[in-house]
Amino acid sequence: FLKLGLLLLIVCTFSCKQENKKKETATTEVKEASSKPNIVVIYLDDLGYGDISANGATEISTPNIDKLAHGGVRFTNGYATSSTCTPSRYGILTGVYPWRNKDAQILPGTAPLIISTEQTTVPKMLKQQGYTTGIVGKWHLGLGTGHVNWNERVSPGPNEVGFDYSYIMAATQDRVPTVYIKDGHVDGLDPNDPIEVDYAQNYEGQPTGKDNPELLKMKWHHGHNNSIVNGIPRIGFMKGGETAKWKDVDMADHFLEKAKDYVKNHKKEPFFLYYALQQPHVPRTPHPRFLGASGMGPRGDVILEADWVIGEFIKTLEDEKILENTLIVFTSDNGPVLNDGYFDDAVEKLGNHTPAGGLRGGKYSLFDAGTHVPFITYWKGTITPSVSDALVCQVDLLNSLAKLAGSDITTSDSEELMDVLLGKSKIGRTNLVLEAGQKTALRSGDWILIPPYTGNPINTQVDIELGIADTYQLYNLKTDIKQETNLAVTHAEKLKEMIATYEELRGE
Ligand code: NG6
Ligand code: CA
């Protein structure tokens, strides 16, 4: 197998070289190569289906995201692969269901890379098709192979799994190290002030959220009581690296600048940009320009901030005259959560806003709101605006973008749905396996099957129903979007059919 692969690679590299030679002389072919569309994935963190006005929110207005929704395809049945971050990011980048990889679970900032450097990824596939590839924003897929020395080049990481350029935060905004990493190097690090990171124990003499509440600008509710950075207590302990530490309130602007620069620097080549915003994940730290803007507290404010950022980013594509040659996919890594570990008024000031848009559950949940997220495709001049009820999932980007870019690379979990993503077809997936904390459920047509699981049915800290019960749950989303009526007993035939499909897909 390996030998065959190597042979193919050699043949491929050789023929690509030949191709390039031909292109140097034939201008028409050069034009063809550069007319490949740019591809941008705008990935939000914990944004719920109902958090954007395009999906019906009335208490918050997201005009820039709405512009994408109303000018593109707005999917009403778009899914992340998981109800948490790491697994969803694994799914969207590799085209493989995250439940196949036991390491695809919320990772600490010191975790090793969970994507194999041998594995197919969206950026790798696109690179082979002549794309230049970049990531700006949240990574959270692990770095290195075990013990990371943050004072040397950190690898393997995004650059080793397909990204030519990377400007990332390692894990989450609430986890150390609270620094940006550019192509493997901590940005702005003073070599005389090395960084140390540990998730097990604190460094002598360093204050913590637990022991030094007097130093806190934001109070922790659960977890989040280790090292303090910018007055915010984090998960994990960190020492040193003062000059490299990010300023939370500037993070959105900072990533935006990097994303804009990326576009400007690569506008002449076909590029793939994976732009992974940090909002509205905790800690919610709107820039002062947005403080109080939503009347809903910081969670609402950072959604408005994200919407503004997206508007600025699109303006850049427009100014650089490449908006009509760029496919944008907008979605979120998992569903919404209010109190995710800090006291930040998300619950208190929610008012009538419904982050999940009426779906049951939320982040961490096997109920629908965990994975059923905003999903929009936009390509000015190519996509005719529409609303699509087709079932689509982020794991499908691999095969679909391969089709668009002319690659024959596929993975078996991914489905080629390019026509659906472009609004030309309304026939999406039939079946989709969804995941929450390595437990899985099946969506098949309008139906959802959740197998019996043991465990607490509610995460009381975040106040979210997890979808866990000791019997089978069967819901019909068409008639019961809130998943209130379990039809497992009354619809025995359907249940049997769903169990059979589920077991087949899970390989059980
Ligand atoms: C949880 C954190 C939560 C958030 C989540 C990851 C605690 C108590 N809770 O463990 O605050 O960081 O991990 O979110 O530590 S995700 O969107 O990146 O998956
Ligand atoms: Ca998330």
Short mmCIF file of N, CA and C and ligand atoms in Angstrom, two decimals, residues 45-46 83-87 89 106 138 140 171-172 174-175 222-224 235 281-282 333-334 340-342 363-364 461, ligand 1:
data_model
loop_
_atom_site.label_atom_id
_atom_site.label_comp_id
_atom_site.label_asym_id
_atom_site.label_seq_id
_atom_site.Cartn_x
_atom_site.Cartn_y
_atom_site.Cartn_z
N ASP A 45 -16.89 30.12 17.28
CA ASP A 45 -16.68 29.24 18.42
C ASP A 45 -17.85 29.34 19.39
N ASP A 46 -18.69 28.32 19.44
CA ASP A 46 -19.85 28.27 20.36
C ASP A 46 -21.00 29.18 19.92
N SER A 83 -20.47 18.34 19.47
CA SER A 83 -20.97 19.46 20.26
C SER A 83 -19.88 20.14 21.08
N THR A 84 -18.62 19.77 20.82
CA THR A 84 -17.50 20.54 21.39
C THR A 84 -16.46 20.79 20.30
N CYS A 85 -15.50 21.59 20.71
CA CYS A 85 -14.59 22.22 19.77
C CYS A 85 -13.58 21.30 19.09
N THR A 86 -12.76 20.64 19.88
CA THR A 86 -11.68 19.84 19.30
C THR A 86 -12.21 18.81 18.30
N PRO A 87 -13.20 18.00 18.70
CA PRO A 87 -13.71 17.03 17.73
C PRO A 87 -14.29 17.67 16.48
N ARG A 89 -13.43 20.48 15.09
CA ARG A 89 -12.33 20.99 14.27
C ARG A 89 -11.60 19.84 13.57
N ILE A 106 -12.04 17.57 24.02
CA ILE A 106 -11.53 18.88 24.46
C ILE A 106 -10.11 18.74 25.02
N LYS A 138 -8.20 30.22 16.15
CA LYS A 138 -8.14 29.14 17.14
C LYS A 138 -7.76 27.80 16.50
N HIS A 140 -6.61 24.44 18.64
CA HIS A 140 -7.22 23.48 19.58
C HIS A 140 -7.24 22.05 19.07
N ALA A 171 -4.89 26.70 22.00
CA ALA A 171 -6.05 25.92 22.42
C ALA A 171 -7.31 26.80 22.42
N THR A 172 -7.60 27.42 23.55
CA THR A 172 -8.80 28.24 23.70
C THR A 172 -8.41 29.54 24.39
N ASP A 174 -9.57 30.57 27.07
CA ASP A 174 -9.53 30.38 28.53
C ASP A 174 -8.43 29.42 28.98
N ARG A 175 -7.58 28.99 28.03
CA ARG A 175 -6.51 28.07 28.41
C ARG A 175 -5.13 28.68 28.12
N HIS A 222 -16.94 28.06 37.52
CA HIS A 222 -16.46 26.68 37.74
C HIS A 222 -15.23 26.49 36.85
N GLY A 223 -14.28 25.71 37.36
CA GLY A 223 -12.99 25.58 36.66
C GLY A 223 -12.32 26.96 36.61
N HIS A 224 -11.44 27.16 35.65
CA HIS A 224 -10.91 28.51 35.39
C HIS A 224 -10.35 29.23 36.61
N ILE A 235 -7.53 28.23 32.62
CA ILE A 235 -7.32 26.81 32.85
C ILE A 235 -5.84 26.55 32.57
N HIS A 281 -16.94 32.23 22.55
CA HIS A 281 -16.39 31.36 23.60
C HIS A 281 -15.93 32.22 24.79
N VAL A 282 -15.90 31.62 25.95
CA VAL A 282 -15.38 32.32 27.14
C VAL A 282 -13.85 32.36 27.12
N ASP A 333 -18.42 25.83 15.47
CA ASP A 333 -17.89 24.51 15.85
C ASP A 333 -18.81 23.70 16.74
N ASN A 334 -19.71 24.38 17.43
CA ASN A 334 -20.69 23.68 18.28
C ASN A 334 -21.73 24.68 18.74
N ASP A 340 -20.28 29.33 30.88
CA ASP A 340 -19.31 28.26 30.59
C ASP A 340 -18.10 28.37 31.52
N GLY A 341 -18.32 28.95 32.70
CA GLY A 341 -17.25 28.92 33.70
C GLY A 341 -16.85 30.26 34.27
N TYR A 342 -17.43 31.35 33.77
CA TYR A 342 -17.16 32.68 34.35
C TYR A 342 -18.49 33.36 34.65
N LYS A 363 -24.30 23.42 23.76
CA LYS A 363 -22.93 22.90 23.75
C LYS A 363 -22.86 21.67 24.66
N TYR A 364 -22.04 20.71 24.33
CA TYR A 364 -21.83 19.46 25.09
C TYR A 364 -22.95 18.44 24.91
N GLN A 461 -23.41 22.47 35.85
CA GLN A 461 -22.57 23.66 35.91
C GLN A 461 -22.94 24.65 34.81
C1 NG6 B 1 -14.45 22.96 29.27
C2 NG6 B 1 -14.35 24.28 30.00
C3 NG6 B 1 -15.11 25.31 29.20
C4 NG6 B 1 -14.58 25.37 27.79
C5 NG6 B 1 -14.62 23.97 27.17
C6 NG6 B 1 -14.01 23.92 25.82
C7 NG6 B 1 -14.19 23.98 32.44
C8 NG6 B 1 -14.94 23.77 33.73
N1 NG6 B 1 -14.93 24.15 31.35
O1 NG6 B 1 -13.74 21.98 29.96
O2 NG6 B 1 -15.01 26.56 29.81
O3 NG6 B 1 -13.28 25.84 27.78
O4 NG6 B 1 -13.92 23.08 27.98
O5 NG6 B 1 -14.80 24.57 24.92
O6 NG6 B 1 -12.98 23.99 32.44
S1 NG6 B 1 -14.59 24.27 23.40
O7 NG6 B 1 -15.55 25.09 22.69
O8 NG6 B 1 -13.23 24.64 23.09
O9 NG6 B 1 -14.85 22.86 23.22
#
